[in-house]
XYZ file of C-alpha atoms in Angstrom:
625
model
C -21.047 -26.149 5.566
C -17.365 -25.902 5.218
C -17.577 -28.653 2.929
C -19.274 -26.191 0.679
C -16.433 -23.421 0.401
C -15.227 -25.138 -3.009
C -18.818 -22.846 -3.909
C -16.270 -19.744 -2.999
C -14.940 -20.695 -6.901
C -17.271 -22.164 -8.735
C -19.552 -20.113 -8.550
C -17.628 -17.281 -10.282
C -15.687 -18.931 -12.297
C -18.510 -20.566 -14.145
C -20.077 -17.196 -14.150
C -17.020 -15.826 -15.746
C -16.564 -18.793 -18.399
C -20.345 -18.838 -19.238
C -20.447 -14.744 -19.903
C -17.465 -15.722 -22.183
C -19.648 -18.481 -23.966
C -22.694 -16.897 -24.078
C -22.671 -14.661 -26.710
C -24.204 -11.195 -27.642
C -27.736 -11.864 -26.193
C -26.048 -11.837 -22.818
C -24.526 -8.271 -23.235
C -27.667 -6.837 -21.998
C -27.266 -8.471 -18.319
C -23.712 -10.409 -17.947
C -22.520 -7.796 -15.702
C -25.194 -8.344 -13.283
C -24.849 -11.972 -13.011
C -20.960 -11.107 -12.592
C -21.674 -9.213 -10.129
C -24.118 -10.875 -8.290
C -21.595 -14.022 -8.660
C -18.989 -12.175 -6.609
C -21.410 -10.988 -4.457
C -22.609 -14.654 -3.522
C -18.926 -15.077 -2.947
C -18.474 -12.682 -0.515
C -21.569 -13.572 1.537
C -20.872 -17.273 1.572
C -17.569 -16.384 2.897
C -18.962 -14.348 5.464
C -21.213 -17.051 6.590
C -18.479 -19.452 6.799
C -16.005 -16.699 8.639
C -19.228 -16.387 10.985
C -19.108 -19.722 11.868
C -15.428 -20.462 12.074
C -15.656 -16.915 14.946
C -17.520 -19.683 17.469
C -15.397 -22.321 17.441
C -12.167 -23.504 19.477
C -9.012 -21.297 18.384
C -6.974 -24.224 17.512
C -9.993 -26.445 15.297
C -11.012 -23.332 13.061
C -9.090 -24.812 10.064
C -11.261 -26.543 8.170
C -10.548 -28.741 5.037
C -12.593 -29.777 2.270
C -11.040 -32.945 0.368
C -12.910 -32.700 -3.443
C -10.783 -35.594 -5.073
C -7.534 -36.920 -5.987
C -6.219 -34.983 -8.600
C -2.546 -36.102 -9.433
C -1.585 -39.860 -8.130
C 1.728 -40.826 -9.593
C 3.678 -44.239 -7.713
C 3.475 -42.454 -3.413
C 3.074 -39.060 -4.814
C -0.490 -38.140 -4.702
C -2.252 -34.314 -4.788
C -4.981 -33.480 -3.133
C -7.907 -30.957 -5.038
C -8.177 -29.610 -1.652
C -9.288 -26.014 0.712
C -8.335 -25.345 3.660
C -10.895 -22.486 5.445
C -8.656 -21.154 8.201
C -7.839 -17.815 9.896
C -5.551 -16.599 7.065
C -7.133 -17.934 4.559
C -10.475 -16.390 5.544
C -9.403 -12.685 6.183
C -8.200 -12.720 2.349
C -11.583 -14.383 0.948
C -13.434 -11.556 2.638
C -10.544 -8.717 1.123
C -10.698 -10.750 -2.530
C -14.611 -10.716 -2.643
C -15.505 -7.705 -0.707
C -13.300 -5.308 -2.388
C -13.699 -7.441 -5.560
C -17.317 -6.783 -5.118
C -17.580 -3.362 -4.946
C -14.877 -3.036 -8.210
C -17.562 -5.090 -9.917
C -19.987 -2.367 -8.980
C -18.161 0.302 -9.488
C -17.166 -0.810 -13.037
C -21.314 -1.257 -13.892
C -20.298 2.570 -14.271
C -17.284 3.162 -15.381
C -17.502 0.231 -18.211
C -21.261 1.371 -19.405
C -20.327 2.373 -22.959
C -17.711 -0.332 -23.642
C -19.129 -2.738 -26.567
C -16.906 -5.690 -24.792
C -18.519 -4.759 -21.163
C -19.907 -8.618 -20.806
C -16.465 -10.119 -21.641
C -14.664 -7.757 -19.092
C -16.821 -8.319 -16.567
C -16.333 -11.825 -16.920
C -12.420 -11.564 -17.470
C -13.095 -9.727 -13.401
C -14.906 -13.303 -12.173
C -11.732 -15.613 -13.122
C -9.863 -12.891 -11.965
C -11.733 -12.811 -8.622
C -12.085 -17.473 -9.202
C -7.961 -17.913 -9.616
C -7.290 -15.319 -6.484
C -9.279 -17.423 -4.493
C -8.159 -20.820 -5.625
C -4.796 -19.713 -4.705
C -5.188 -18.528 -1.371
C -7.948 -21.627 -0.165
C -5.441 -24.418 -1.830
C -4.262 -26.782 1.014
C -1.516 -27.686 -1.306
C 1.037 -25.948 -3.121
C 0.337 -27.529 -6.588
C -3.362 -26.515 -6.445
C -2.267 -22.918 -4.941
C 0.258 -23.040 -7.888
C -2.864 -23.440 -10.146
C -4.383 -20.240 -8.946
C -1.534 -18.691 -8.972
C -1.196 -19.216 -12.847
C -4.888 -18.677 -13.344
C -4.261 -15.103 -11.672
C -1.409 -14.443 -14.232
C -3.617 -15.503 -16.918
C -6.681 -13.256 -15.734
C -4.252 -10.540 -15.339
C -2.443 -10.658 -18.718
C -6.578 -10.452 -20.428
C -7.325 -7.566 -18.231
C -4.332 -5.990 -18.599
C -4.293 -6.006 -22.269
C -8.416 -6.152 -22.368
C -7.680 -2.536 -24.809
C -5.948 -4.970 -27.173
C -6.210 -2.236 -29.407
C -3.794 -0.047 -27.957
C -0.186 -1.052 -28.749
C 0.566 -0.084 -25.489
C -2.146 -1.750 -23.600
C -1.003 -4.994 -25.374
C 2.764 -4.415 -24.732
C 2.158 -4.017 -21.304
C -0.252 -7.167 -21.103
C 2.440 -8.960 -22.391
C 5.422 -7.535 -20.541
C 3.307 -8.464 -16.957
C 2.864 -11.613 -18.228
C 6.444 -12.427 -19.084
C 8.322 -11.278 -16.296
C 5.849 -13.118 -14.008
C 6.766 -16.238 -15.641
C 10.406 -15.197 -14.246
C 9.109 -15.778 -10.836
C 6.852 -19.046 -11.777
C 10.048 -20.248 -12.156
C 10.819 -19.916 -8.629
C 7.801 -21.320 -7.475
C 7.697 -24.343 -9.883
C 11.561 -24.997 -8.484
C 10.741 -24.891 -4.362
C 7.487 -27.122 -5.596
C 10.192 -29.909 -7.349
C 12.281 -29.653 -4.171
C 9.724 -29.980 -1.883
C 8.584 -33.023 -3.771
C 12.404 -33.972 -3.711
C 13.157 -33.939 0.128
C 9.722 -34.757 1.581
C 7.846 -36.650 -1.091
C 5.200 -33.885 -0.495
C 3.673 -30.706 -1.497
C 0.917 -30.565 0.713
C 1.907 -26.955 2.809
C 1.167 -27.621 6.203
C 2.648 -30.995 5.980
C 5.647 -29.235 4.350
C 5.817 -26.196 7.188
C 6.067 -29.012 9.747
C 8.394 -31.220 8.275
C 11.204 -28.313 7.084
C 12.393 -28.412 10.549
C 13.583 -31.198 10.468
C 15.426 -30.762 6.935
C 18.922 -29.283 6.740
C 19.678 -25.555 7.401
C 20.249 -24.947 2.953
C 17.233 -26.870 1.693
C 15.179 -24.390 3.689
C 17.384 -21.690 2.525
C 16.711 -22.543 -0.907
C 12.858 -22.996 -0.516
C 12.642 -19.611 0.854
C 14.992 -18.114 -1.906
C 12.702 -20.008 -4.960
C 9.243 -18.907 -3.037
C 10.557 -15.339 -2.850
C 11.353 -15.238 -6.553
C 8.038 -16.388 -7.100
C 6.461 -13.436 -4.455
C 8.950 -10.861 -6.240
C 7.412 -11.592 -9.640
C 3.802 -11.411 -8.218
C 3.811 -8.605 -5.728
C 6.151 -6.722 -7.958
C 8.770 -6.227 -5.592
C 12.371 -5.514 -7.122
C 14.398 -7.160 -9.260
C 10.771 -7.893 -10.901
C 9.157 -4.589 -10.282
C 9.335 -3.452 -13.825
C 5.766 -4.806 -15.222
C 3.855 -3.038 -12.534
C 3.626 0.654 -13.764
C 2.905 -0.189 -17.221
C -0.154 -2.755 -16.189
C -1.620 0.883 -15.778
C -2.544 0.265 -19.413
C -5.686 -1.855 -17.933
C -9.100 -0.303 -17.321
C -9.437 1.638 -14.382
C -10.903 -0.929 -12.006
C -8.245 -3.177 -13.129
C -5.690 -1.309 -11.457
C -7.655 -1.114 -8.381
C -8.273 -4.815 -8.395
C -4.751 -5.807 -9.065
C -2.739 -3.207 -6.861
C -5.161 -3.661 -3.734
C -6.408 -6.498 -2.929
C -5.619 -8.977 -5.199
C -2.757 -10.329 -7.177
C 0.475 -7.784 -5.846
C -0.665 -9.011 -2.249
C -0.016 -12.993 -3.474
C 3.601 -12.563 -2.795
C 3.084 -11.723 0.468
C 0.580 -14.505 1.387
C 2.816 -16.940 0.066
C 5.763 -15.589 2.785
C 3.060 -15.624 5.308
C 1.698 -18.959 4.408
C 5.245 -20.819 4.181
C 5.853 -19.116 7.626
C 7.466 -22.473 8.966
C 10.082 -21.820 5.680
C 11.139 -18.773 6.872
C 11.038 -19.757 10.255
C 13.755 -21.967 9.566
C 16.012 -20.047 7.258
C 17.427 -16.877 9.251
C 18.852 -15.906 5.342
C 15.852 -16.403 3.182
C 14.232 -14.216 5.821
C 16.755 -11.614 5.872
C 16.184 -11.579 1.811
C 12.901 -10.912 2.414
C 13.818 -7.880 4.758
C 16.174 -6.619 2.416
C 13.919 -6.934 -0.498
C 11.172 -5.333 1.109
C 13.261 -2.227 2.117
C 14.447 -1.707 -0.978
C 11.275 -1.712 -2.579
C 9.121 0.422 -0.066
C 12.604 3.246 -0.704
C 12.145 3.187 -4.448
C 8.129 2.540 -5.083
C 8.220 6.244 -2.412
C 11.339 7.625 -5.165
C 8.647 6.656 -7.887
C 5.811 8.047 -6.754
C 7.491 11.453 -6.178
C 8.195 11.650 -9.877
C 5.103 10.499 -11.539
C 2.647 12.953 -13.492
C -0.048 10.448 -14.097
C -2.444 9.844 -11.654
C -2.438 6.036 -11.865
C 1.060 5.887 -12.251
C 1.779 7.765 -9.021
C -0.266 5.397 -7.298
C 1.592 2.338 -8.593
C 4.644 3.893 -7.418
C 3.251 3.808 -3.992
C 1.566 0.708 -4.325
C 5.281 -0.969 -4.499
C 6.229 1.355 -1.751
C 3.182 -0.082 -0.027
C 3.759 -3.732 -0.324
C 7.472 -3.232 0.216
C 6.132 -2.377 4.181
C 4.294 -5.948 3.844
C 7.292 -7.892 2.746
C 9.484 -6.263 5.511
C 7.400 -7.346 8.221
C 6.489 -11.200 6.976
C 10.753 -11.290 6.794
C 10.842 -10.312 10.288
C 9.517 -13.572 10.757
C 7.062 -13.838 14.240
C 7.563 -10.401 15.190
C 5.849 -9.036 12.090
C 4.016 -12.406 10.004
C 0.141 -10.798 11.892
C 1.245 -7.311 11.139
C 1.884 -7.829 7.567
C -1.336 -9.162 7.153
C -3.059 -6.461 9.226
C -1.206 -3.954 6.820
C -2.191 -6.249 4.171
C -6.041 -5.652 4.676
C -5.942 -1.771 5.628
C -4.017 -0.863 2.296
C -6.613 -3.044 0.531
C -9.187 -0.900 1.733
C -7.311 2.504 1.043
C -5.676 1.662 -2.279
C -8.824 -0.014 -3.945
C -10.591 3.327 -2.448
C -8.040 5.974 -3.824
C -7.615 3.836 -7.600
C -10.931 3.459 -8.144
C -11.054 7.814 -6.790
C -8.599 8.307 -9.442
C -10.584 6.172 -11.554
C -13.719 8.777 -11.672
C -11.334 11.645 -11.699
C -10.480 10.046 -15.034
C -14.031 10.132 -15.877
C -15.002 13.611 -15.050
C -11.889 14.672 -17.475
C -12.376 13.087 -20.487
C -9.767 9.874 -19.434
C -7.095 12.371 -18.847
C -4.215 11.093 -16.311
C -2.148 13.678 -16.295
C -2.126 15.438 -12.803
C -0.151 18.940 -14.431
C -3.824 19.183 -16.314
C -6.220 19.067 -13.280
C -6.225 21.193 -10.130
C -9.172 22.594 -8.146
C -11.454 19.640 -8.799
C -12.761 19.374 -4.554
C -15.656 21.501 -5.498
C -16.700 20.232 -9.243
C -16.026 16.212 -7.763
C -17.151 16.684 -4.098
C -18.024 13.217 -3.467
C -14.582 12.077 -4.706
C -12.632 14.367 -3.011
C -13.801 13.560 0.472
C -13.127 10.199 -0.249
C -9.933 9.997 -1.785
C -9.125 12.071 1.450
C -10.193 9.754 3.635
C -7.718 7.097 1.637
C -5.126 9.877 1.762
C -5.055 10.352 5.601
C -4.882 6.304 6.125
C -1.794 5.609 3.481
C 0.201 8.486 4.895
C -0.483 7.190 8.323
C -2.430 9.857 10.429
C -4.126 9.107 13.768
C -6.948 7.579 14.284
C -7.169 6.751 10.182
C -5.865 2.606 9.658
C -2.682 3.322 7.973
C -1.932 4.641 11.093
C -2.534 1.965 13.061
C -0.905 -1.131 10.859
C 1.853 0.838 9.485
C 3.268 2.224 12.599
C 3.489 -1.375 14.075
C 5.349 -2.297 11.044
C 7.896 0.234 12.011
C 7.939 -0.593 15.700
C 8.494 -3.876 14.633
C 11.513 -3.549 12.348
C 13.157 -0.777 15.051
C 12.760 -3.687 17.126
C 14.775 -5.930 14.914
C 17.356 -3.637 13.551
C 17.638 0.497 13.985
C 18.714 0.641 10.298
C 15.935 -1.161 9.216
C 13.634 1.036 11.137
C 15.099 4.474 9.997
C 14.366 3.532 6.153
C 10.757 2.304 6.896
C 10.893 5.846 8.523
C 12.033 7.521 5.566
C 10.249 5.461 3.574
C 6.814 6.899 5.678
C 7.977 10.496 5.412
C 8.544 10.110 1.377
C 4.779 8.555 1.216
C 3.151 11.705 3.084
C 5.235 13.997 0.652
C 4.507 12.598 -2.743
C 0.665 11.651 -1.359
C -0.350 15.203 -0.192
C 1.565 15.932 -4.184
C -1.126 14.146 -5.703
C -3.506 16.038 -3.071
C -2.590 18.954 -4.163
C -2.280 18.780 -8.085
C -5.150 17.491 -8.335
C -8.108 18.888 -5.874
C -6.633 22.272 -4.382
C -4.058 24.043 -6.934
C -5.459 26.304 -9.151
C -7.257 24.851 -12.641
C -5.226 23.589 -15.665
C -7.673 22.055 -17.682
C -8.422 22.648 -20.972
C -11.346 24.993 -22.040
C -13.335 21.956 -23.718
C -13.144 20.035 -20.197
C -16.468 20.091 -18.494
C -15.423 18.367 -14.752
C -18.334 16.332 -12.940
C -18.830 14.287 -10.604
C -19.419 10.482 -10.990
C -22.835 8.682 -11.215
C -23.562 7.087 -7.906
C -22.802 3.002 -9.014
C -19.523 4.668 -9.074
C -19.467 6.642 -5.794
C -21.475 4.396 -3.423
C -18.058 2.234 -3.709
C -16.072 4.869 -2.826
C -17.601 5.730 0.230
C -17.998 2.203 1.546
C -14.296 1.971 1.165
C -13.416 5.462 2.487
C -15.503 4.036 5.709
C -13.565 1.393 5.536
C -10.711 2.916 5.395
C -11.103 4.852 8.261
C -12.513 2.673 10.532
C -10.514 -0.544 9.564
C -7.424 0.248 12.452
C -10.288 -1.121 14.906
C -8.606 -5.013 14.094
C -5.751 -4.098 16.237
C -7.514 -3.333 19.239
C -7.319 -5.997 22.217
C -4.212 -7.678 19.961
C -7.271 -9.187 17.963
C -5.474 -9.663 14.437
C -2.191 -10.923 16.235
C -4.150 -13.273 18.834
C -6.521 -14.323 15.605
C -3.712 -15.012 13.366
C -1.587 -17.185 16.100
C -3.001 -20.599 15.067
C -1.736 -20.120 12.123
C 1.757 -18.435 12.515
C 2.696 -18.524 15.617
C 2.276 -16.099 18.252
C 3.615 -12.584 17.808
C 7.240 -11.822 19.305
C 7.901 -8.527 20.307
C 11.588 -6.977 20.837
C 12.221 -3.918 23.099
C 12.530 -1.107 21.470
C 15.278 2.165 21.510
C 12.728 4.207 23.112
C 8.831 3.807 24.343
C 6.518 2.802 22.337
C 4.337 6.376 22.955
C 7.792 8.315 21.529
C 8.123 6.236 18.169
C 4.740 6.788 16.975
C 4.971 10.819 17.695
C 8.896 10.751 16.249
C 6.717 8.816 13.120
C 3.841 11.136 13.540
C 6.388 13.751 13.176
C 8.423 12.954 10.141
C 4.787 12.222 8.117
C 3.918 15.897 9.094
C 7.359 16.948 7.684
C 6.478 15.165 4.963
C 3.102 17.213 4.305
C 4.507 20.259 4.956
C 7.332 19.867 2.457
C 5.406 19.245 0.151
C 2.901 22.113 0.634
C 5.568 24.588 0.836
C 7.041 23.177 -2.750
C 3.952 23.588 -4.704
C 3.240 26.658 -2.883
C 6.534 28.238 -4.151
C 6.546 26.273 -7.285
C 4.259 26.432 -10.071
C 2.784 23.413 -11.498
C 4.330 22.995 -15.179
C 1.860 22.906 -17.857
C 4.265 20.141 -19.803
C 7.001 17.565 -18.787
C 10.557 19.851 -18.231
C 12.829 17.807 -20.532
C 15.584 15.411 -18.559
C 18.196 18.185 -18.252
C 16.084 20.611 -16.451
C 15.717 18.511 -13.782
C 17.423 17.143 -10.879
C 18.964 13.284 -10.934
C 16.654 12.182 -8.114
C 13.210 13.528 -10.492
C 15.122 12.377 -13.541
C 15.693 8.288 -11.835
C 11.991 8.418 -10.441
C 10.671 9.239 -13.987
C 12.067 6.110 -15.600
C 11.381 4.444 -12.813
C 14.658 4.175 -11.525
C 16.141 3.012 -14.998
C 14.269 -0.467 -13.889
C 13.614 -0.857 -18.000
C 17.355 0.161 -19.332
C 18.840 -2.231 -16.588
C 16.608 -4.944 -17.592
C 17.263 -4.014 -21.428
C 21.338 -4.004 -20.423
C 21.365 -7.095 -18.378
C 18.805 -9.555 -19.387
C 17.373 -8.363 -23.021
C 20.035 -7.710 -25.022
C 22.624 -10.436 -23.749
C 19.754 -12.908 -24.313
C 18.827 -11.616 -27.780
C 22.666 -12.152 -28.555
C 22.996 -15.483 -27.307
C 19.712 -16.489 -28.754
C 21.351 -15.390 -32.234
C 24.297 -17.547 -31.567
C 22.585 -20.560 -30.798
C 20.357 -20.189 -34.003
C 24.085 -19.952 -35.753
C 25.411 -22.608 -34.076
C 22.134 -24.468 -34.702
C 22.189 -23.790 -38.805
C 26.244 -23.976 -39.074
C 26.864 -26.794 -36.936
C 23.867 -29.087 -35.853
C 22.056 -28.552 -39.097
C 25.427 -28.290 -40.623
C 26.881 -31.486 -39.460
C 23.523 -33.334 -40.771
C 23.209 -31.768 -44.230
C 26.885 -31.704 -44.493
C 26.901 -35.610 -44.086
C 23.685 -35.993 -46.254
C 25.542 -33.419 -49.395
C 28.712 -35.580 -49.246
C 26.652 -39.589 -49.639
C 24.829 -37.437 -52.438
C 27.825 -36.354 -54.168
C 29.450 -39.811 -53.880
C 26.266 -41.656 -54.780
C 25.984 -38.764 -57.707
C 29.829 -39.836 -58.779
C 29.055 -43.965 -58.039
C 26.268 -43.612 -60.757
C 28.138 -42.383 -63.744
C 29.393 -45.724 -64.548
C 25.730 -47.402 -64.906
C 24.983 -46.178 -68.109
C 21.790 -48.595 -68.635
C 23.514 -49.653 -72.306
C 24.289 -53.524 -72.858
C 27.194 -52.811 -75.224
C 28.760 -50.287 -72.381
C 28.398 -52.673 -69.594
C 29.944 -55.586 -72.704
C 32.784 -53.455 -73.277
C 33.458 -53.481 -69.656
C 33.093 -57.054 -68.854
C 35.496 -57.484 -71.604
C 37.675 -54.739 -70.546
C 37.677 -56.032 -67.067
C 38.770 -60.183 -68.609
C 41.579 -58.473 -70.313
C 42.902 -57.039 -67.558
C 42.354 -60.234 -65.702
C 44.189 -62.407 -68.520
C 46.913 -60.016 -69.100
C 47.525 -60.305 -65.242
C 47.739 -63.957 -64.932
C 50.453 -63.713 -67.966
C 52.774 -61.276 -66.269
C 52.805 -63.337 -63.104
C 53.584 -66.274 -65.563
C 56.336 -65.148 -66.868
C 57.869 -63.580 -63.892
């Protein structure tokens, strides 16, 4: 049966490139087939993560070999999948969640005229997400991984209309190539020092390779992982991929493509296990992200937006704990899954808030929808309570071990992962409050209601979800599952019991509630955005996003528009010039050569006779001397 899982793509990916194909007959019914085409995906990966459950621990990897697909002298790539215990935990999150987003978007997409073309834009989506994470090499997972930038930049930009939509399509799609650069580097290097690309034959083998080449693999990968899982210095495409289509969001900022960076850390474990630098990188990338995605999401007046912002924050927590190598690889993962479950929920909740107000995002114009959009409000609560970490909800659970985990390692790192978990309840129980409790700020011609139920059955299978999905810690089953695969999971003692931490982090999330209900209780919600100076610095950096844009305009935009100008001027003046410099000058002395053939017999007579003269009158002089 494992044989089979190469059915885990093909089957929606020729969904998705035959609703493309089709043509307007299929408008009628391509999102069914889309749908039931992820659908067969996600059951086929159940059976197979069934049957993997009863086997021996260390013989649940299984490959499938397809065919040779590059063979070049003794380099050859396998088209190969690898079905492990990674590997299957994130086909289950890609088609499960993927799944219900397909479902959820037979709703929210109903009256679009380009419905069949986005719902098959969702299938390569769902086709190049799993490529990448089944690929038993890292050429073929580099395939998916450019497949998922391509599906991305389409559904991104699938509102081609919009200027903005398009900008940010294109934006996304450019500063991911920044990062493909990394990848396509460590993938030449690899190829370089161990004639290989095949990753668990290049895991194994890094061990034995010097100290800086697996510095510099785990450098190049994480450049690659930045650009994906928008982490900073490549952070700055994320908010404005917000352009997309509701379910886009939720499909890209859950379970999807801004968790690739982090299975690619995971995945190259052996990498980073042998590179104490490229995994303090990771660390301090992951910090620094988690502090500003929180700074972000304080700021933010649009719904979607504010969510992004956290969504960084989020996947800042997963990069910190797959840099603390084997004391936080499972616990990544297991964070990983739960804010798949929460984030898809509360996007896709924002999503039909959207939809009962006429596509407004801005949060300063809702307020006291719990009772219009009951359905939505319970469950958006539900994904509230597990992101901000509250007992016995699964944020709880997988983000506290994070913490544990990096107290354990460092108490500097812990304290800003505690910060960082304070900052999420406050600008989380914001959102709460600006948009289900406060009073109303709609306009008059707003009618809020809630959403049909192909958009709310979704909502509540992933609130469940949600809730209930802390239960993969219990008995050590996600770190004991995952040790085939990286290792087992190290623990370090810790400053003070492990019963003390999670009520001193249980704390400082309460704090973080309670500030925040005591601001908007004494504050007012503003009807329109206070211009920059009537704010503080902190509200002014998290509204431009922490100047992310004028840094990147400063450092990398400008200086490269200015040196691309003086290589076209250096191209025309001196290449070019050099050449049709040359070329002018044999013209003009071809053009001055020519003025002597006259094409007249008597002319060239009068010079033959001219030129005897000379000749005669020459031989005389010397004569005479």
């Amino acid at each position: 049966m494992f044989d089979l899982q190469w059915l885990l793509i093909a089957v929606p990916l020729v969904s998705g490139l035959g609703l493309l194909v089709w043509g307007k007959e299929a408008d009628a019914f391509g999102h069914l087939i889309a749908t039931a085409a992820s659908a067969f995906a996600f059951v086929f990966g159940a059976v197979l993560f069934a049957s993997m459950l009863g086997m021996d621990p260390e013989s649940r990897a299984q490959t499938a070999d397809l065919f040779t697909w590059i063979e070049a002298g003794r380099f050859t790539a396998e088209m190969s999948f690898t079905f492990d215990q990674l590997s299957g935990l994130f086909v289950l999150l890609i088609t499960g969640v993927g799944t219900l987003i397909h479902v959820y978007s037979i709703g929210y997409m109903a009256h679009d005229e380009r419905r069949r073309r986005f719902f098959a834009y969702l299938n390569i989506f769902i086709a190049a997400m799993l490529t990448l994470v089944l690929a038993s090499d890292y050429l073929v997972l580099f395939l998916g991984w450019e497949g998922v930038g391509l599906a991305s930049y389409l559904l991104i930009g699938f509102w081609q209309h919009k200027p903005s939509a398009a900008a940010a399509a294109k934006k996304a799609f450019v500063v991911n190539r920044v990062g493909d650069v990394g990848m396509a580097l460590a993938i030449m290097v690899m190829f370089a020092q161990f004639g290989t690309t095949d990753i668990a034959t290049v895991n194994e083998a890094v061990g034995g390779a010097s100290t800086s080449v697996a510095t510099a693999l785990g450098l190049l990968l994480l450049l690659g992982a930045c650009g994906k899982s928008a982490q900073v210095p490549l952070q700055s495409w994320l908010l404005d991929a917000m352009e997309g289509p509701t379910p886009v969001s939720a499909l890209i900022h859950a379970a999807t493509m801004v968790t690739a960076g982090v299975y690619l850390v995971v995945r190259s474990s052996g990498i980073y296990d042998a590179s104490e630098a490229a995994r303090t990188a990771v660390i301090v990338v992951g910090l620094v992200t988690l502090l500003f995605g929180a700074w972000i999401g304080c700021a933010k007046d649009d719904i979607k937006k504010a969510l992004a912002g956290s969504t960084m924050s989020q996947i800042g927590y997963m990069m910190l704990a797959a840099g603390l190598g084997p004391y936080g690889y499972a616990f990544a993962i297991f964070h990983l899954i739960t804010h798949g479950f929460f984030k898809a929920n509360m996007f896709l909740g924002a999503g039909s808030v959207m939809h009962a107000m006429d596509d407004d995002v801005d949060m300063r114009r809702y307020g006291g929808l719990s009772k219009y959009l009951p359905v939505t409000f319970a469950t958006f609560g539900v994904g509230y309570l597990a992101i901000i970490g509250v007992p016995p909800f699964s944020g709880f659970w997988s983000k506290d071990l994070i913490i544990e985990a990096a107290f354990g390692e460092s108490f500097w790192f812990g304290m800003a992962a505690l910060i960082g978990a304070g900052v999420t309840a406050f600008y989380m129980t914001r959102i709460m409050i600006m948009t289900f409790v406060s009073e109303k700020r709609w306009r008059e011609d707003v009618h809020p209601h809630e959403s049909p139920r192909v958009m709310t059955i979704p909502l509540v299978v992933l609130a469940a979800l949600s809730a209930v999905g802390g239960v993969l810690v219990l008995g050590d089953w996600i770190e004991e599952w995952l040790e085939p695969v990286v290792g087992p999971v190290e623990h370090h003692d810790l400053p003070v019991p492990v019963i003390v931490l999670t009520i001193i982090i249980t704390a400082v999330v309460a704090l973080g509630v309670l500030a925040a209900v005591l601001f908007y209780r004494r504050e007012s919600i503003a009807a329109d955005t206070p211009a920059d100076h009537e704010v503080s610095f902190l509200t002014r950096a998290g509204r431009h996003e922490l100047y992310g844009n004028e840094v990147n305009e400063t450092v990398v935009i400008r200086p490269t528009m200015h040196l691309t100008r003086l290589l076209v001027w250096l191209d025309v003046k001196a290449v070019d010039g050099a050449v049709t410099g040359l070329a002018n000058r044999l013209g003009d002395t071809s053009q001055f050569l020519r003025k002597p053939q006259t094409g007249f017999v008597r002319s060239y007579a009068a010079t033959l006779f001219g030129g005897a003269l000379l000749v005669v009158l020459a031989l005389l002089a010397v004569t005479l001397a």
